[in-house]
PDB file of C-alpha atoms in Angstrom:
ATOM      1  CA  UNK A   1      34.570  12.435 -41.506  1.00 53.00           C
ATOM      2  CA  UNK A   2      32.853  14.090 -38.392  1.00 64.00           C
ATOM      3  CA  UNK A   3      32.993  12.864 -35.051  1.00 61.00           C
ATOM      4  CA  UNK A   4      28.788  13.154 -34.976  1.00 64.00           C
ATOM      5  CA  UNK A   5      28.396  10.591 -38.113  1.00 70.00           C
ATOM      6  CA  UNK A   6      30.404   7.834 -36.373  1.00 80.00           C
ATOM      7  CA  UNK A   7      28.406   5.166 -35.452  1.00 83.00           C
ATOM      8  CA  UNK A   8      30.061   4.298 -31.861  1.00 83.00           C
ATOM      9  CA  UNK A   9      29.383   7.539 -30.861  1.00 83.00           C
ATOM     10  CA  UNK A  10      25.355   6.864 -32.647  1.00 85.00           C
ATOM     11  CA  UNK A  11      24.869   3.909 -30.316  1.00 89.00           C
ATOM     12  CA  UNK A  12      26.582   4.983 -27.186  1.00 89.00           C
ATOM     13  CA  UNK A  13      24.284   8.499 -27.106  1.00 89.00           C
ATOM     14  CA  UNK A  14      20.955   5.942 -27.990  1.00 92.00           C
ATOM     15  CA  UNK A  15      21.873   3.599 -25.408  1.00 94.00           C
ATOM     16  CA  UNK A  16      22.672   6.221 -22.641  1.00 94.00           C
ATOM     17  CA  UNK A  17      19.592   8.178 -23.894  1.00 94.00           C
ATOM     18  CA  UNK A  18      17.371   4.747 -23.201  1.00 94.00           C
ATOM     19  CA  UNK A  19      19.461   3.695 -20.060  1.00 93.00           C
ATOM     20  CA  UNK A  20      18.209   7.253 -18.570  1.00 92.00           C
ATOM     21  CA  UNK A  21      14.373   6.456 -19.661  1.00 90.00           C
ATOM     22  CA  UNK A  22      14.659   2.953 -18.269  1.00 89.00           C
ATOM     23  CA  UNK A  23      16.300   4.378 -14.802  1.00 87.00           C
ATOM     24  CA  UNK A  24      13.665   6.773 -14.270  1.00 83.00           C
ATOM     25  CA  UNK A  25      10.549   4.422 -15.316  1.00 81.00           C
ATOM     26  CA  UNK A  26      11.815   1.771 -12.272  1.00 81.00           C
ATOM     27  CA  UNK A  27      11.713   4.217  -9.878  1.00 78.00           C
ATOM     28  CA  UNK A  28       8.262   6.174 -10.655  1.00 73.00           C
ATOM     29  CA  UNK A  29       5.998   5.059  -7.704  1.00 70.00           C
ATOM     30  CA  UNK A  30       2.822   2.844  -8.139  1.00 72.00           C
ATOM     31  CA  UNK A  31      -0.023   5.751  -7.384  1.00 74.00           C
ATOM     32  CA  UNK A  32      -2.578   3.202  -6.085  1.00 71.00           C
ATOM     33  CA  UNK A  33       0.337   2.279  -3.312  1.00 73.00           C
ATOM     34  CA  UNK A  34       1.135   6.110  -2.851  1.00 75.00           C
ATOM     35  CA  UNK A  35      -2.619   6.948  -2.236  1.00 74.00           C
ATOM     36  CA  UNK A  36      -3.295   3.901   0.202  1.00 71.00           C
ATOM     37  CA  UNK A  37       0.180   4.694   2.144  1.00 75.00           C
ATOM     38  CA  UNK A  38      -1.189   8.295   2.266  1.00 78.00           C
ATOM     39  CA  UNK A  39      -4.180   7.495   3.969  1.00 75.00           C
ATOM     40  CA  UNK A  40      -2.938   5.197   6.052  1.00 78.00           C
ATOM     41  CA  UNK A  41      -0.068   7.650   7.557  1.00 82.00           C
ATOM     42  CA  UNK A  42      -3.198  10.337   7.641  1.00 84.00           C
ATOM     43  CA  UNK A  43      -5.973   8.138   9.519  1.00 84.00           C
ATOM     44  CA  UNK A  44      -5.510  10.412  12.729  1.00 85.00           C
ATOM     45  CA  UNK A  45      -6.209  13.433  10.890  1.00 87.00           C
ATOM     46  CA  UNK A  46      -9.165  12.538   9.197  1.00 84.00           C
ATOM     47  CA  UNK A  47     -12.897  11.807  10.272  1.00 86.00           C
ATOM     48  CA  UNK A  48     -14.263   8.908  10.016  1.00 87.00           C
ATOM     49  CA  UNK A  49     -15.910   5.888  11.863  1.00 90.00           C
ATOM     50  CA  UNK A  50     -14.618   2.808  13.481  1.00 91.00           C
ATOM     51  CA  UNK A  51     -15.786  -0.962  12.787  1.00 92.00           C
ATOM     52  CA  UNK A  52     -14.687  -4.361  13.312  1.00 94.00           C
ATOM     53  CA  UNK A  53     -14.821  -6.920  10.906  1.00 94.00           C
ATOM     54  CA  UNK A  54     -13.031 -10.714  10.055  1.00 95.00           C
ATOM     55  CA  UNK A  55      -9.872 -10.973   8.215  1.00 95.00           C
ATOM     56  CA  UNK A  56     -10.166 -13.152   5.016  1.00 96.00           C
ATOM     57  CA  UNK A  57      -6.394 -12.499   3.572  1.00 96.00           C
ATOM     58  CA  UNK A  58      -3.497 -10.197   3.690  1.00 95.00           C
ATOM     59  CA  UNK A  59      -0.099  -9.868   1.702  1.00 93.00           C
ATOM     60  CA  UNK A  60       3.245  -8.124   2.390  1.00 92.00           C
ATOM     61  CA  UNK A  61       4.077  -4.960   0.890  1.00 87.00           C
ATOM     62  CA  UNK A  62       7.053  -3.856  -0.228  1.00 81.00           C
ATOM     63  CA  UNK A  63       7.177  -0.901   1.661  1.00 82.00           C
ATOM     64  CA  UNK A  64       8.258  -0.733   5.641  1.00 83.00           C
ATOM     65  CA  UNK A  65       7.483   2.242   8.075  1.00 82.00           C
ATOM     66  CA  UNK A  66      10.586   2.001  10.719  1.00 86.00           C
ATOM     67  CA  UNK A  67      11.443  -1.123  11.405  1.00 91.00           C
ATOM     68  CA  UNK A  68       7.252  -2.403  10.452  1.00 90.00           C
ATOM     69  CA  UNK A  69       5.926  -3.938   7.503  1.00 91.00           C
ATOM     70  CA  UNK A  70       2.510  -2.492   5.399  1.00 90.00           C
ATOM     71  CA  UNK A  71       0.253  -5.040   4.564  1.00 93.00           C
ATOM     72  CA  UNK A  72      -2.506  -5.197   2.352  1.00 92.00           C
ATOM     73  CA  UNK A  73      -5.695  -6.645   3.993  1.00 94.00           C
ATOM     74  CA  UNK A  74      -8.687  -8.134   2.629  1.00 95.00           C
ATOM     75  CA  UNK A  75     -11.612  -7.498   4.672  1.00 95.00           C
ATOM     76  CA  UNK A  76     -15.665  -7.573   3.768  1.00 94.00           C
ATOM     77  CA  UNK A  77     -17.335  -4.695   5.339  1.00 92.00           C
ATOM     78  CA  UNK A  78     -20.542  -2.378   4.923  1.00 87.00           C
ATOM     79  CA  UNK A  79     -18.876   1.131   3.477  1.00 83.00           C
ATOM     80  CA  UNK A  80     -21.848   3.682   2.497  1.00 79.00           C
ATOM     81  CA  UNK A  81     -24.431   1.423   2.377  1.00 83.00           C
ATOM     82  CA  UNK A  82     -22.354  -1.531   0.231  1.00 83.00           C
ATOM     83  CA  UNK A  83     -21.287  -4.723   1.386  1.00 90.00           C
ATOM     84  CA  UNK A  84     -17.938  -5.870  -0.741  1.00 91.00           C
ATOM     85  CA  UNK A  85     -14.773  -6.549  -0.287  1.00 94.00           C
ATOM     86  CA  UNK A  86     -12.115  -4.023   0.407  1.00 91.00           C
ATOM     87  CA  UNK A  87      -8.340  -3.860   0.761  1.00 90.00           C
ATOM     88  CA  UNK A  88      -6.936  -1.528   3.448  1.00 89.00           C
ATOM     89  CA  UNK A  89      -3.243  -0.921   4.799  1.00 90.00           C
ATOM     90  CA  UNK A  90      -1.956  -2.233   8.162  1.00 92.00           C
ATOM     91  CA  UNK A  91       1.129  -2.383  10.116  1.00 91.00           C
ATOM     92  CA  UNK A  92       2.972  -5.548  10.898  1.00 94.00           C
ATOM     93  CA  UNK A  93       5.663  -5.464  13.572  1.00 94.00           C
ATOM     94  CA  UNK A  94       8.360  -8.211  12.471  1.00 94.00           C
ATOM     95  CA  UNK A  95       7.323 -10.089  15.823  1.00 94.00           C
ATOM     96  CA  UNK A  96       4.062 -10.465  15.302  1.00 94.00           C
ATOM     97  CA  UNK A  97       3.754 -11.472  11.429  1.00 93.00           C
ATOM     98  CA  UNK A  98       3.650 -15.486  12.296  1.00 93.00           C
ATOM     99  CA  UNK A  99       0.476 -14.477  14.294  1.00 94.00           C
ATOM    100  CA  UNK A 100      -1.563 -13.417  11.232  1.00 94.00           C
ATOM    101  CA  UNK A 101      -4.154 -15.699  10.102  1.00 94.00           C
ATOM    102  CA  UNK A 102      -7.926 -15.776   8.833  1.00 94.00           C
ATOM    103  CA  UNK A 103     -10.533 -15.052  10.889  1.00 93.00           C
ATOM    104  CA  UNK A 104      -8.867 -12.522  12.985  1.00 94.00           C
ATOM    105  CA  UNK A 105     -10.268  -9.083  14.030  1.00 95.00           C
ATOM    106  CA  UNK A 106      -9.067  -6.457  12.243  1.00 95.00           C
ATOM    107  CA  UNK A 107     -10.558  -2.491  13.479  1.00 94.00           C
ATOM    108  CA  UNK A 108     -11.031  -0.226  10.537  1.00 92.00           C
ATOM    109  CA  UNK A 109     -11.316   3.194   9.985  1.00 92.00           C
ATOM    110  CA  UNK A 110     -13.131   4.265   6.968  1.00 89.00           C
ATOM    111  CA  UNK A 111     -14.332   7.962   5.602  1.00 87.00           C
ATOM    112  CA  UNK A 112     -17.498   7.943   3.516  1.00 78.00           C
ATOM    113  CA  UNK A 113     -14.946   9.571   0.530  1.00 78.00           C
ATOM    114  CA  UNK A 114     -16.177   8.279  -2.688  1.00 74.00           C
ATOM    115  CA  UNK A 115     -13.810   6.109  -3.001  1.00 75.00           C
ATOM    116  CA  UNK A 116     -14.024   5.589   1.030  1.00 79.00           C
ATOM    117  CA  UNK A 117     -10.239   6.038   2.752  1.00 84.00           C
ATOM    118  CA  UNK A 118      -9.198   3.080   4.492  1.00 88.00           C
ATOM    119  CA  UNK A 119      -7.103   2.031   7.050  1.00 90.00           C
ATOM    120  CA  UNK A 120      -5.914  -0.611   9.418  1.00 92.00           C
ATOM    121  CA  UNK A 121      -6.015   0.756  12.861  1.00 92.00           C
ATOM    122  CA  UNK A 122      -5.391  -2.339  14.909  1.00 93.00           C
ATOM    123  CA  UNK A 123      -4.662  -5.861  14.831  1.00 94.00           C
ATOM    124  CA  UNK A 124      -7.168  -8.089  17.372  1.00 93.00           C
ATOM    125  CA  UNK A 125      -4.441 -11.667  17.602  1.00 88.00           C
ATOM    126  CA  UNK A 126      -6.550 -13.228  20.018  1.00 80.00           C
TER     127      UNK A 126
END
């Protein structure tokens, strides 16, 4: 008998083989998130205007910068010449995340990319 044609040994090589796969497809990184988080940390750097407009809804990330949260923000706004709705990235200190709520002013920066980058600049809680 050989040691390869044992069928422990079979299984235990398919099931570290698949534990390996399934390890490295949890931690391969959502690109939309990646690109948005990119822009976001970037806004300084790039050109681009500044508007106000009204908060209509936001949601937690998972992902923190320091001790902040990202959120996603839901926001309708003129970009190149078309009104829709658009999600952009904003931080959250932890202090300041019961003071979120619709209708708030939310300051944008936006590039005329195709697709426009977006981001959150600041946070109106009046």
């Amino acid at each position: 008998m050989s040691v390869f044609t044992e069928t422990p040994l079979i299984i235990g090589v398919i099931v570290s083989i698949l534990g390996i796969i399934l390890a490295f497809s949890t931690l391969k990184p959502n690109k939309d998130e990646v690109t948005t988080l990119r822009d976001w940390s970037s806004r300084e750097k790039w050109s681009g205007q500044i508007i106000e407009t009204s908060l209509e809804s936001w949601h937690q990330t998972d992902t923190k910068y320091g001790n902040d949260f990202l959120y996603d923000f839901t926001f309708t706004a003129t970009i190149n010449d078309t009104r829709k709705k658009y999600v952009a990235k904003g931080l959250v200190r932890p202090n300041e995340i019961h003071k979120i709520q619709k209708g708030l002013t939310l300051i944008i920066k936006y590039n005329a990319d195709n697709p426009p980058r977006i981001a959150v600049i600041a946070i109106d809680y009046k």
